Structures are given as C-alpha cells and as structure tokens.
mmCIF file of C-alpha atoms and ligand atoms in Angstrom:
data_model
loop_
_atom_site.group_PDB
_atom_site.id
_atom_site.type_symbol
_atom_site.label_atom_id
_atom_site.label_comp_id
_atom_site.label_asym_id
_atom_site.label_seq_id
_atom_site.Cartn_x
_atom_site.Cartn_y
_atom_site.Cartn_z
ATOM 1 C CA MET A 1 111.057 -61.553 -53.909
ATOM 2 C CA VAL A 2 110.193 -57.971 -53.084
ATOM 3 C CA GLY A 3 112.765 -57.500 -50.296
ATOM 4 C CA VAL A 4 112.911 -54.375 -48.175
ATOM 5 C CA VAL A 5 110.409 -51.673 -49.139
ATOM 6 C CA PRO A 6 110.692 -48.622 -46.861
ATOM 7 C CA ILE A 7 107.464 -46.920 -45.830
ATOM 8 C CA ASP A 8 107.837 -43.252 -46.761
ATOM 9 C CA ALA A 9 104.419 -41.792 -45.918
ATOM 10 C CA LEU A 10 101.870 -42.146 -43.142
ATOM 11 C CA GLU A 11 99.041 -39.698 -42.596
ATOM 12 C CA ALA A 12 95.731 -39.767 -40.724
ATOM 13 C CA ARG A 13 92.733 -37.447 -41.202
ATOM 14 C CA ALA A 14 89.314 -37.286 -39.595
ATOM 15 C CA TYR A 15 85.906 -36.703 -41.196
ATOM 16 C CA ARG A 16 82.545 -36.087 -39.547
ATOM 17 C CA ILE A 17 79.625 -37.412 -41.584
ATOM 18 C CA PRO A 18 76.074 -36.499 -40.468
ATOM 19 C CA THR A 19 73.630 -39.413 -40.211
ATOM 20 C CA ASP A 20 70.566 -39.448 -42.525
ATOM 21 C CA ALA A 21 68.291 -39.151 -39.442
ATOM 22 C CA PRO A 22 68.824 -38.859 -35.677
ATOM 23 C CA GLU A 23 69.986 -42.250 -34.381
ATOM 24 C CA ALA A 24 69.896 -43.878 -30.954
ATOM 25 C CA ASP A 25 70.246 -47.248 -29.266
ATOM 26 C CA GLY A 26 69.553 -48.418 -25.711
ATOM 27 C CA THR A 27 72.259 -46.216 -24.178
ATOM 28 C CA LEU A 28 73.371 -43.464 -26.609
ATOM 29 C CA GLU A 29 72.128 -40.931 -29.195
ATOM 30 C CA TRP A 30 74.089 -39.515 -32.131
ATOM 31 C CA GLU A 31 73.673 -37.371 -35.258
ATOM 32 C CA ALA A 32 77.048 -37.905 -36.931
ATOM 33 C CA THR A 33 79.725 -40.545 -37.368
ATOM 34 C CA THR A 34 83.460 -39.826 -37.232
ATOM 35 C CA LEU A 35 85.697 -41.587 -39.731
ATOM 36 C CA VAL A 36 89.486 -41.642 -39.271
ATOM 37 C CA VAL A 37 91.313 -42.497 -42.503
ATOM 38 C CA VAL A 38 94.989 -43.479 -42.603
ATOM 39 C CA THR A 39 97.089 -43.493 -45.772
ATOM 40 C CA ALA A 40 100.402 -45.354 -45.806
ATOM 41 C CA GLY A 41 102.785 -45.106 -48.743
ATOM 42 C CA ALA A 42 105.902 -46.782 -50.145
ATOM 43 C CA GLY A 43 107.163 -45.303 -53.424
ATOM 44 C CA ASN A 44 104.090 -44.826 -55.597
ATOM 45 C CA VAL A 45 101.985 -47.509 -53.896
ATOM 46 C CA ARG A 46 99.388 -46.413 -51.314
ATOM 47 C CA GLY A 47 97.486 -48.356 -48.675
ATOM 48 C CA THR A 48 94.335 -47.150 -46.917
ATOM 49 C CA GLY A 49 92.971 -48.028 -43.507
ATOM 50 C CA TYR A 50 90.182 -46.567 -41.435
ATOM 51 C CA SER A 51 88.374 -46.669 -38.147
ATOM 52 C CA PHE A 52 85.086 -45.217 -36.954
ATOM 53 C CA ALA A 53 87.033 -43.861 -34.004
ATOM 54 C CA ASP A 54 87.126 -40.578 -32.129
ATOM 55 C CA ALA A 55 89.033 -37.843 -34.010
ATOM 56 C CA GLY A 56 91.640 -38.040 -31.231
ATOM 57 C CA ALA A 57 92.980 -41.113 -33.046
ATOM 58 C CA VAL A 58 94.376 -38.767 -35.727
ATOM 59 C CA GLY A 59 96.871 -37.273 -33.280
ATOM 60 C CA VAL A 60 97.896 -40.710 -32.019
ATOM 61 C CA ALA A 61 98.526 -41.914 -35.578
ATOM 62 C CA ASN A 62 100.299 -38.799 -36.870
ATOM 63 C CA ARG A 63 102.326 -37.874 -33.787
ATOM 64 C CA THR A 64 102.953 -41.185 -32.048
ATOM 65 C CA LEU A 65 102.633 -44.116 -34.460
ATOM 66 C CA ALA A 66 104.134 -42.499 -37.582
ATOM 67 C CA ALA A 67 107.518 -42.272 -35.820
ATOM 68 C CA GLU A 68 107.461 -46.056 -35.335
ATOM 69 C CA ILE A 69 106.460 -46.780 -38.925
ATOM 70 C CA LEU A 70 108.271 -44.368 -41.261
ATOM 71 C CA GLY A 71 111.400 -45.842 -42.822
ATOM 72 C CA GLU A 72 110.466 -49.396 -41.772
ATOM 73 C CA ASN A 73 109.922 -52.323 -44.129
ATOM 74 C CA ALA A 74 106.375 -52.431 -45.522
ATOM 75 C CA MET A 75 106.649 -56.242 -45.791
ATOM 76 C CA ASP A 76 106.891 -56.689 -41.992
ATOM 77 C CA VAL A 77 103.370 -55.755 -40.845
ATOM 78 C CA PRO A 78 103.400 -57.954 -37.695
ATOM 79 C CA ARG A 79 106.711 -56.423 -36.576
ATOM 80 C CA LEU A 80 105.206 -52.933 -36.946
ATOM 81 C CA TRP A 81 102.071 -54.065 -35.097
ATOM 82 C CA ASP A 82 104.273 -55.154 -32.152
ATOM 83 C CA ARG A 83 106.045 -51.786 -32.190
ATOM 84 C CA MET A 84 102.775 -49.828 -32.252
ATOM 85 C CA ARG A 85 101.371 -51.801 -29.319
ATOM 86 C CA ARG A 86 104.498 -51.111 -27.261
ATOM 87 C CA ARG A 87 104.400 -47.435 -28.194
ATOM 88 C CA VAL A 88 100.833 -46.850 -26.900
ATOM 89 C CA ARG A 89 101.482 -48.666 -23.596
ATOM 90 C CA ASN A 90 101.487 -45.584 -21.397
ATOM 91 C CA MET A 91 98.388 -43.969 -22.922
ATOM 92 C CA GLY A 92 96.351 -47.166 -22.511
ATOM 93 C CA SER A 93 96.150 -49.609 -25.394
ATOM 94 C CA GLY A 94 92.332 -49.613 -25.775
ATOM 95 C CA GLY A 95 89.904 -46.909 -26.916
ATOM 96 C CA ILE A 96 91.382 -44.087 -29.002
ATOM 97 C CA ALA A 97 94.822 -45.706 -29.192
ATOM 98 C CA ALA A 98 93.282 -48.963 -30.420
ATOM 99 C CA GLY A 99 91.339 -47.050 -33.087
ATOM 100 C CA ALA A 100 94.585 -45.476 -34.290
ATOM 101 C CA VAL A 101 96.586 -48.726 -34.264
ATOM 102 C CA SER A 102 93.705 -50.477 -36.039
ATOM 103 C CA ALA A 103 93.504 -47.895 -38.843
ATOM 104 C CA VAL A 104 97.291 -47.935 -39.330
ATOM 105 C CA ASP A 105 97.442 -51.749 -39.292
ATOM 106 C CA THR A 106 94.724 -52.067 -41.961
ATOM 107 C CA ALA A 107 96.493 -49.401 -44.063
ATOM 108 C CA LEU A 108 99.770 -51.340 -43.762
ATOM 109 C CA TRP A 109 98.145 -54.610 -44.852
ATOM 110 C CA ASP A 110 96.504 -52.843 -47.803
ATOM 111 C CA LEU A 111 99.893 -51.332 -48.690
ATOM 112 C CA LYS A 112 101.692 -54.674 -48.539
ATOM 113 C CA ALA A 113 99.006 -56.380 -50.641
ATOM 114 C CA GLY A 114 99.284 -53.524 -53.140
ATOM 115 C CA LEU A 115 103.072 -53.951 -53.313
ATOM 116 C CA VAL A 116 102.793 -57.668 -54.057
ATOM 117 C CA GLY A 117 99.694 -57.191 -56.241
ATOM 118 C CA LEU A 118 97.325 -59.560 -54.435
ATOM 119 C CA PRO A 119 93.849 -59.271 -52.901
ATOM 120 C CA LEU A 120 94.251 -59.409 -49.120
ATOM 121 C CA ALA A 121 92.248 -62.624 -48.779
ATOM 122 C CA ASP A 122 94.661 -64.283 -51.223
ATOM 123 C CA LEU A 123 97.662 -62.934 -49.306
ATOM 124 C CA TRP A 124 96.374 -64.536 -46.078
ATOM 125 C CA GLY A 125 94.708 -67.514 -47.804
ATOM 126 C CA ALA A 126 90.929 -67.535 -48.175
ATOM 127 C CA ARG A 127 88.430 -69.889 -46.536
ATOM 128 C CA ARG A 128 85.405 -68.605 -48.478
ATOM 129 C CA ASP A 129 84.634 -66.430 -51.515
ATOM 130 C CA ALA A 130 81.523 -64.706 -50.170
ATOM 131 C CA VAL A 131 80.469 -63.786 -46.644
ATOM 132 C CA PRO A 132 76.852 -63.707 -45.355
ATOM 133 C CA ILE A 133 75.624 -60.357 -44.061
ATOM 134 C CA TYR A 134 72.779 -59.376 -41.767
ATOM 135 C CA GLY A 135 71.010 -56.026 -42.012
ATOM 136 C CA SER A 136 71.564 -53.893 -38.909
ATOM 137 C CA GLY A 137 69.946 -50.656 -37.756
ATOM 138 C CA GLY A 138 66.446 -50.475 -36.307
ATOM 139 C CA PHE A 139 67.408 -47.568 -34.089
ATOM 140 C CA THR A 140 65.338 -46.732 -30.994
ATOM 141 C CA SER A 141 64.945 -43.203 -32.442
ATOM 142 C CA TYR A 142 62.948 -44.576 -35.398
ATOM 143 C CA ASP A 143 59.151 -44.679 -35.262
ATOM 144 C CA ASP A 144 57.607 -48.106 -35.784
ATOM 145 C CA ASP A 145 56.926 -47.510 -39.495
ATOM 146 C CA ARG A 146 60.527 -46.566 -40.245
ATOM 147 C CA LEU A 147 61.735 -49.546 -38.195
ATOM 148 C CA ALA A 148 59.523 -51.970 -40.102
ATOM 149 C CA GLU A 149 60.406 -50.475 -43.489
ATOM 150 C CA GLN A 150 64.163 -50.598 -42.908
ATOM 151 C CA LEU A 151 64.285 -54.169 -41.611
ATOM 152 C CA ALA A 152 61.909 -55.480 -44.306
ATOM 153 C CA GLY A 153 64.047 -53.770 -46.987
ATOM 154 C CA TRP A 154 67.124 -55.789 -46.080
ATOM 155 C CA VAL A 155 65.122 -58.992 -46.395
ATOM 156 C CA SER A 156 63.281 -58.209 -49.645
ATOM 157 C CA GLU A 157 65.913 -56.123 -51.465
ATOM 158 C CA ASP A 158 69.262 -57.522 -50.255
ATOM 159 C CA GLY A 159 68.189 -61.095 -49.553
ATOM 160 C CA CYS A 160 69.259 -61.002 -45.900
ATOM 161 C CA GLY A 161 68.105 -63.998 -43.893
ATOM 162 C CA ARG A 162 68.520 -62.084 -40.663
ATOM 163 C CA VAL A 163 68.211 -58.492 -39.445
ATOM 164 C CA LYS A 164 69.062 -56.733 -36.186
ATOM 165 C CA MET A 165 67.309 -53.960 -34.277
ATOM 166 C CA LYS A 166 68.200 -51.887 -31.215
ATOM 167 C CA ILE A 167 66.184 -52.213 -28.029
ATOM 168 C CA GLY A 168 66.192 -50.446 -24.666
ATOM 169 C CA ALA A 169 65.522 -51.780 -21.158
ATOM 170 C CA ASP A 170 61.755 -51.063 -21.271
ATOM 171 C CA ARG A 171 60.182 -54.506 -21.706
ATOM 172 C CA ARG A 172 56.805 -53.345 -23.020
ATOM 173 C CA ASP A 173 58.366 -50.965 -25.541
ATOM 174 C CA ALA A 174 60.764 -53.690 -26.689
ATOM 175 C CA GLU A 175 57.873 -56.139 -27.052
ATOM 176 C CA ARG A 176 55.815 -53.732 -29.188
ATOM 177 C CA ARG A 177 58.776 -52.888 -31.448
ATOM 178 C CA MET A 178 59.983 -56.499 -31.805
ATOM 179 C CA THR A 179 56.447 -57.672 -32.643
ATOM 180 C CA ARG A 180 56.136 -55.002 -35.330
ATOM 181 C CA ALA A 181 59.575 -55.879 -36.704
ATOM 182 C CA LYS A 182 58.798 -59.601 -36.840
ATOM 183 C CA GLU A 183 55.545 -58.924 -38.718
ATOM 184 C CA ALA A 184 57.468 -56.804 -41.210
ATOM 185 C CA ILE A 185 60.260 -59.285 -41.988
ATOM 186 C CA GLY A 186 58.002 -62.343 -42.299
ATOM 187 C CA GLU A 187 58.178 -65.949 -41.140
ATOM 188 C CA GLU A 188 61.413 -66.939 -42.877
ATOM 189 C CA ALA A 189 63.751 -64.174 -41.697
ATOM 190 C CA ARG A 190 65.327 -64.169 -38.246
ATOM 191 C CA LEU A 191 65.203 -61.171 -35.918
ATOM 192 C CA MET A 192 68.248 -60.260 -33.801
ATOM 193 C CA ILE A 193 68.302 -57.725 -30.965
ATOM 194 C CA ASP A 194 71.001 -55.482 -29.475
ATOM 195 C CA ALA A 195 70.550 -53.685 -26.134
ATOM 196 C CA ASN A 196 73.987 -51.990 -26.161
ATOM 197 C CA GLY A 197 74.318 -52.793 -22.478
ATOM 198 C CA ALA A 198 71.056 -51.094 -21.461
ATOM 199 C CA CYS A 199 69.624 -53.852 -19.227
ATOM 200 C CA THR A 200 70.310 -55.295 -15.818
ATOM 201 C CA PRO A 201 70.777 -59.071 -15.971
ATOM 202 C CA ARG A 202 67.184 -59.694 -14.804
ATOM 203 C CA GLU A 203 65.683 -57.118 -17.196
ATOM 204 C CA ALA A 204 67.608 -58.843 -19.983
ATOM 205 C CA LEU A 205 66.238 -62.274 -19.106
ATOM 206 C CA ALA A 206 62.667 -60.946 -19.000
ATOM 207 C CA ILE A 207 63.073 -59.411 -22.472
ATOM 208 C CA ALA A 208 64.749 -62.592 -23.752
ATOM 209 C CA GLU A 209 61.697 -64.645 -22.847
ATOM 210 C CA ILE A 210 59.445 -62.392 -24.963
ATOM 211 C CA ALA A 211 62.046 -62.272 -27.750
ATOM 212 C CA ASP A 212 62.311 -66.066 -27.845
ATOM 213 C CA GLY A 213 58.560 -66.252 -28.480
ATOM 214 C CA LEU A 214 59.085 -64.051 -31.556
ATOM 215 C CA GLY A 215 61.836 -66.307 -32.906
ATOM 216 C CA VAL A 216 64.724 -64.021 -31.891
ATOM 217 C CA ASP A 217 67.923 -66.085 -31.731
ATOM 218 C CA TRP A 218 70.582 -63.410 -30.995
ATOM 219 C CA PHE A 219 70.711 -61.076 -27.981
ATOM 220 C CA GLU A 220 73.677 -58.722 -28.202
ATOM 221 C CA GLU A 221 75.117 -56.894 -25.194
ATOM 222 C CA PRO A 222 72.068 -57.561 -23.006
ATOM 223 C CA VAL A 223 74.153 -56.034 -20.198
ATOM 224 C CA THR A 224 77.306 -53.960 -20.462
ATOM 225 C CA SER A 225 80.183 -56.034 -21.783
ATOM 226 C CA ASP A 226 82.387 -54.502 -19.076
ATOM 227 C CA ASP A 227 80.507 -56.879 -16.763
ATOM 228 C CA LEU A 228 81.719 -60.264 -17.968
ATOM 229 C CA GLU A 229 80.131 -62.060 -14.982
ATOM 230 C CA GLY A 230 76.805 -60.364 -15.752
ATOM 231 C CA LEU A 231 77.040 -61.413 -19.405
ATOM 232 C CA ALA A 232 77.879 -64.983 -18.392
ATOM 233 C CA PHE A 233 74.899 -64.966 -15.979
ATOM 234 C CA VAL A 234 72.556 -63.835 -18.761
ATOM 235 C CA ARG A 235 74.035 -66.319 -21.208
ATOM 236 C CA GLY A 236 73.356 -69.129 -18.728
ATOM 237 C CA GLY A 237 69.726 -68.064 -18.286
ATOM 238 C CA LEU A 238 68.795 -67.392 -21.919
ATOM 239 C CA PRO A 239 66.205 -69.637 -23.591
ATOM 240 C CA GLY A 240 67.936 -72.448 -25.480
ATOM 241 C CA ALA A 241 67.582 -70.974 -28.966
ATOM 242 C CA VAL A 242 68.875 -67.480 -28.064
ATOM 243 C CA ASP A 243 72.585 -66.767 -28.395
ATOM 244 C CA CYS A 244 74.380 -64.211 -26.246
ATOM 245 C CA ALA A 245 76.727 -62.057 -28.346
ATOM 246 C CA ALA A 246 79.257 -59.327 -27.509
ATOM 247 C CA GLY A 247 82.759 -58.219 -28.419
ATOM 248 C CA GLU A 248 82.504 -54.809 -30.114
ATOM 249 C CA TYR A 249 84.661 -53.383 -27.308
ATOM 250 C CA VAL A 250 87.346 -56.052 -27.608
ATOM 251 C CA TYR A 251 90.492 -53.975 -28.103
ATOM 252 C CA GLY A 252 92.854 -56.820 -28.919
ATOM 253 C CA PRO A 253 93.700 -60.472 -28.232
ATOM 254 C CA HIS A 254 93.859 -60.079 -24.424
ATOM 255 C CA ASP A 255 90.314 -58.676 -24.250
ATOM 256 C CA ALA A 256 89.138 -61.508 -26.500
ATOM 257 C CA ARG A 257 90.760 -64.080 -24.232
ATOM 258 C CA ARG A 258 89.095 -62.579 -21.126
ATOM 259 C CA MET A 259 85.655 -62.646 -22.757
ATOM 260 C CA LEU A 260 86.140 -66.218 -23.958
ATOM 261 C CA GLU A 261 87.498 -67.449 -20.622
ATOM 262 C CA ALA A 262 84.510 -65.898 -18.837
ATOM 263 C CA ARG A 263 82.247 -68.055 -21.064
ATOM 264 C CA ALA A 264 80.321 -64.835 -21.604
ATOM 265 C CA VAL A 265 79.273 -65.282 -25.254
ATOM 266 C CA ASP A 266 77.939 -67.867 -27.725
ATOM 267 C CA CYS A 267 79.328 -65.793 -30.600
ATOM 268 C CA LEU A 268 82.271 -63.407 -30.276
ATOM 269 C CA GLN A 269 81.919 -60.169 -32.197
ATOM 270 C CA LEU A 270 85.151 -58.659 -33.479
ATOM 271 C CA ASP A 271 85.761 -55.255 -35.000
ATOM 272 C CA ALA A 272 88.967 -54.781 -37.012
ATOM 273 C CA THR A 273 88.619 -51.007 -36.581
ATOM 274 C CA ARG A 274 88.976 -51.452 -32.793
ATOM 275 C CA CYS A 275 90.697 -54.763 -32.060
ATOM 276 C CA LEU A 276 94.074 -53.657 -33.464
ATOM 277 C CA GLY A 277 93.339 -54.039 -37.145
ATOM 278 C CA TYR A 278 93.395 -57.073 -39.374
ATOM 279 C CA THR A 279 96.333 -58.474 -37.366
ATOM 280 C CA GLY A 280 94.366 -58.315 -34.106
ATOM 281 C CA PHE A 281 91.194 -59.619 -35.783
ATOM 282 C CA LEU A 282 92.947 -62.747 -37.073
ATOM 283 C CA GLN A 283 94.601 -63.391 -33.688
ATOM 284 C CA ALA A 284 91.306 -63.012 -31.804
ATOM 285 C CA ALA A 285 89.575 -65.233 -34.385
ATOM 286 C CA ALA A 286 92.149 -67.957 -33.752
ATOM 287 C CA LEU A 287 91.543 -67.665 -29.998
ATOM 288 C CA ALA A 288 87.780 -67.986 -30.509
ATOM 289 C CA GLU A 289 88.339 -71.047 -32.683
ATOM 290 C CA ALA A 290 90.327 -72.654 -29.860
ATOM 291 C CA PHE A 291 87.329 -72.053 -27.548
ATOM 292 C CA ALA A 292 84.969 -73.495 -30.212
ATOM 293 C CA ILE A 293 83.137 -70.142 -30.304
ATOM 294 C CA PRO A 294 82.103 -68.704 -33.714
ATOM 295 C CA ILE A 295 82.829 -65.084 -34.591
ATOM 296 C CA SER A 296 80.909 -62.287 -36.308
ATOM 297 C CA ALA A 297 82.304 -59.028 -37.698
ATOM 298 C CA HIS A 298 80.975 -55.856 -36.066
ATOM 299 C CA THR A 299 80.071 -53.043 -38.536
ATOM 300 C CA ALA A 300 82.375 -51.565 -41.278
ATOM 301 C CA PRO A 301 81.391 -54.359 -43.720
ATOM 302 C CA ALA A 302 83.551 -53.254 -46.664
ATOM 303 C CA LEU A 303 86.673 -53.214 -44.512
ATOM 304 C CA HIS A 304 85.798 -56.577 -42.958
ATOM 305 C CA LEU A 305 85.094 -58.463 -46.182
ATOM 306 C CA PRO A 306 88.709 -59.583 -46.917
ATOM 307 C CA VAL A 307 89.568 -60.585 -43.334
ATOM 308 C CA CYS A 308 86.244 -62.418 -43.044
ATOM 309 C CA ARG A 309 87.072 -64.399 -46.173
ATOM 310 C CA ALA A 310 90.203 -65.613 -44.382
ATOM 311 C CA ALA A 311 89.142 -65.970 -40.715
ATOM 312 C CA PRO A 312 88.127 -69.287 -39.101
ATOM 313 C CA GLY A 313 84.714 -69.862 -37.509
ATOM 314 C CA LEU A 314 83.016 -66.935 -39.208
ATOM 315 C CA ARG A 315 79.223 -66.596 -39.104
ATOM 316 C CA HIS A 316 78.500 -63.245 -40.710
ATOM 317 C CA ILE A 317 79.287 -59.564 -41.175
ATOM 318 C CA GLU A 318 77.077 -56.828 -39.737
ATOM 319 C CA TRP A 319 75.654 -54.756 -42.617
ATOM 320 C CA PHE A 320 75.327 -51.664 -40.402
ATOM 321 C CA HIS A 321 73.183 -48.849 -41.812
ATOM 322 C CA ASP A 322 75.539 -45.954 -40.876
ATOM 323 C CA HIS A 323 78.709 -47.553 -42.153
ATOM 324 C CA VAL A 324 77.148 -49.034 -45.293
ATOM 325 C CA ARG A 325 76.027 -45.522 -46.207
ATOM 326 C CA ILE A 326 79.459 -43.982 -45.540
ATOM 327 C CA GLU A 327 81.409 -46.764 -47.279
ATOM 328 C CA ALA A 328 79.190 -46.534 -50.380
ATOM 329 C CA MET A 329 79.512 -42.723 -50.413
ATOM 330 C CA LEU A 330 83.262 -42.390 -49.784
ATOM 331 C CA PHE A 331 84.949 -45.602 -50.969
ATOM 332 C CA GLU A 332 85.236 -46.759 -54.563
ATOM 333 C CA GLY A 333 84.853 -50.548 -54.617
ATOM 334 C CA ALA A 334 82.489 -50.851 -51.621
ATOM 335 C CA PRO A 335 80.655 -54.188 -51.914
ATOM 336 C CA VAL A 336 77.015 -54.524 -52.987
ATOM 337 C CA PRO A 337 74.936 -57.321 -51.396
ATOM 338 C CA ARG A 338 73.625 -60.210 -53.460
ATOM 339 C CA ASP A 339 71.460 -62.953 -52.025
ATOM 340 C CA GLY A 340 72.313 -61.913 -48.479
ATOM 341 C CA ALA A 341 76.089 -61.972 -48.957
ATOM 342 C CA ILE A 342 78.985 -59.833 -50.145
ATOM 343 C CA ALA A 343 81.620 -61.348 -52.396
ATOM 344 C CA ALA A 344 85.302 -61.290 -53.201
ATOM 345 C CA SER A 345 86.847 -58.544 -55.268
ATOM 346 C CA THR A 346 89.787 -59.253 -57.571
ATOM 347 C CA ALA A 347 91.440 -55.891 -56.836
ATOM 348 C CA ALA A 348 94.715 -55.812 -54.870
ATOM 349 C CA GLY A 349 94.517 -55.124 -51.136
ATOM 350 C CA HIS A 350 91.019 -54.693 -49.708
ATOM 351 C CA GLY A 351 89.932 -53.232 -53.027
ATOM 352 C CA LEU A 352 88.697 -49.934 -51.559
ATOM 353 C CA THR A 353 89.827 -46.506 -52.771
ATOM 354 C CA PHE A 354 89.036 -43.492 -50.593
ATOM 355 C CA LYS A 355 87.305 -40.702 -52.539
ATOM 356 C CA THR A 356 89.414 -37.872 -51.109
ATOM 357 C CA LYS A 357 87.650 -35.111 -53.085
ATOM 358 C CA ASP A 358 84.139 -36.298 -52.156
ATOM 359 C CA ALA A 359 85.188 -36.515 -48.496
ATOM 360 C CA GLU A 360 86.658 -33.020 -48.334
ATOM 361 C CA ARG A 361 83.375 -31.385 -47.285
ATOM 362 C CA PHE A 362 83.292 -33.611 -44.184
ATOM 363 C CA ALA A 363 86.927 -32.996 -43.136
ATOM 364 C CA LEU A 364 87.515 -31.905 -39.552
HETATM 365 MG MG1 MG B 1 76.200 -53.770 -30.851
#
C-alpha cells in the first residue's frame, strides 16, 4: 500500500525540431515539429508525458493545470483528469488545452507507474505483448523516388505488412503516386492512403475507385473530419474492401462518441497526445468497442505502445516518420521495430526517458 503521495513538481517545456526534409500532406506544409514535454514529480520519482502540440500548451500546463495538480495525490490520476477537464472549460477543452491535458495525464500515469514500480501495461492489465505497426509518411512534398524508397524501406527493413502515404485531391496525381508506391512495396504489402481532409466527398469516391484497384484498403480523412455527415457519406460509397478511417482530431470521449454515432468510420483513430492522454484513450477505446469498431493509434508510437498493449479492439500503431525520428533522437528506451511490430519493455512506466541535454538545442 503506497497511500497518499503528494505531487511536488509539474513543469512543461516546448521544443521545435526541424524535419529532415520539407513535408506536406493534402492540406498543409511544415518544416518543423513542436514537442511539448511535461515532467511531473513526487519525491525523487519523475514521470514524463508529451504531446506534439502547439507551444501554447506549455502556458496552459504551467499556469493553469499545475495549480490543480500540485499537492494532490499521485495515485489518483482519474481524479486529477476530472479536475483538469473542469479547469479548461472556459478556454475550450479541445485543441491546445487538450494537448496540455494529454501531456500532463501521460506524465501522471508514468509517475504513478514509477512510484509502484510497474510497466504501465501491467498497471492497467495487458491484452498483448507486442503491437503491429504500419510505416507512415509518403509526404506529397516527396518526389516519386523518395516516396517509393521510404515506403519500400518499411516493408523490407522493418517487416511492416502495411504502409501509408499522403495524397491530395488531384486524382491523376494520386493515381501516379499510388501506382509507383504499390510497385515499390510489392504484392504482399498493403497500401493505405491519407488525404488529411483534402477532398470533397465525390472527389474522394473517385480516388477510392482507383485506389481499390491498387489494393488500397484504408482511406483516412477522405474529407475533413469536421464533416461527420460527409465522412459517413464517403464511408457508405467506398468499395467493399476499403475502410474509412479518422479520429486524429478526437479531443476526448465526447468527440469519439459523436464520430461513432455518426457511423463515420470503419476504424477509429485515437491519439493519446490529443484525446486527453492515456485516460482519454482508454475511455474512447471502450466506447469504440461498444460500437464494434476497431481502433488504431495515431502517431507518437513510443508513447502509444503501453496503452495499445492494454486497449481493446486494437489494430495497429502508426509508425509515423516525423515522430519516430524525434522519439529515437530524444527518448531513451524508444522502441525498435521487429517483424512489423514493437514490443513490451520491462521498465517501469512507459519506459521512456527524455534526453534533456540532447533536447536543449531545440528548446523554445
Ligand atoms: Mg492522418
């Protein structure tokens, strides 16, 4: 029995890490990724959480959430999650606030697991030891050679059975790039596509027909996921073998419920760095299970590994190029793929240690 363990430290910091090449998808271009890291402490035990959120989340965590957390019992993570959600009510609970709550929640779970000396998946109770990954990148800013090389690498080097590329609304361009990608990954591997909301519903259906002919079985955010009716329309019109996926902008259980009730997706994507941390991820996963809809973790694979070992209905984790690179560079203990999966660590918590000194040059 550990009893009451007061939290005596909570601090957030932001880092801006340049990408290894200009990156773009169907609706956005970027040259850097912002990482918000939260450290929570009780005595000499530390927990770490993070979100790939806007740097504004640092202020929310340090000024607003810390006041709700400091002095409270580190054992009672759900109680603190309730308090944080109430506290951000008036600023809007999604977006930047959700990034902050998510990073603090994951830090608090890592802290609690550290205090009791258990891997997080053992604290929650695991359903699986290893979790399948799919390679994800294939940016629209890449030329066709770079696209082919990156996707083929995940298949031949990491053993991924599936890989995902970005597409835009231009049907002919998408067809050329998908054809090249399919040639590169070979017969066995499956190609997935993500439009990041670039298409109208009819543009999406036209692309889906071509994609289906190339064996594509996953079409992510064909239209903006703000338009749940549009997503549901596309889902209804997709060729039988093509799943409609979305959920990266689910900012908690209520958003998940709305997407599920709209029958908008065949697979619900969840992101613990946005959907209110591990607590929100597990709640949304339970909702999806009740709708008989599988889930898939969106990006940040190292952070997702423990919660994906415990969650019901899990298909896979997105092995996203940007975040894989950052997690390998800045976190001791980041997982390495084997045979298309990442596996359990025996370390307490999520098993990741932030390399503060290495990160200093990226600090904002
Ligand atoms: Mg996406």
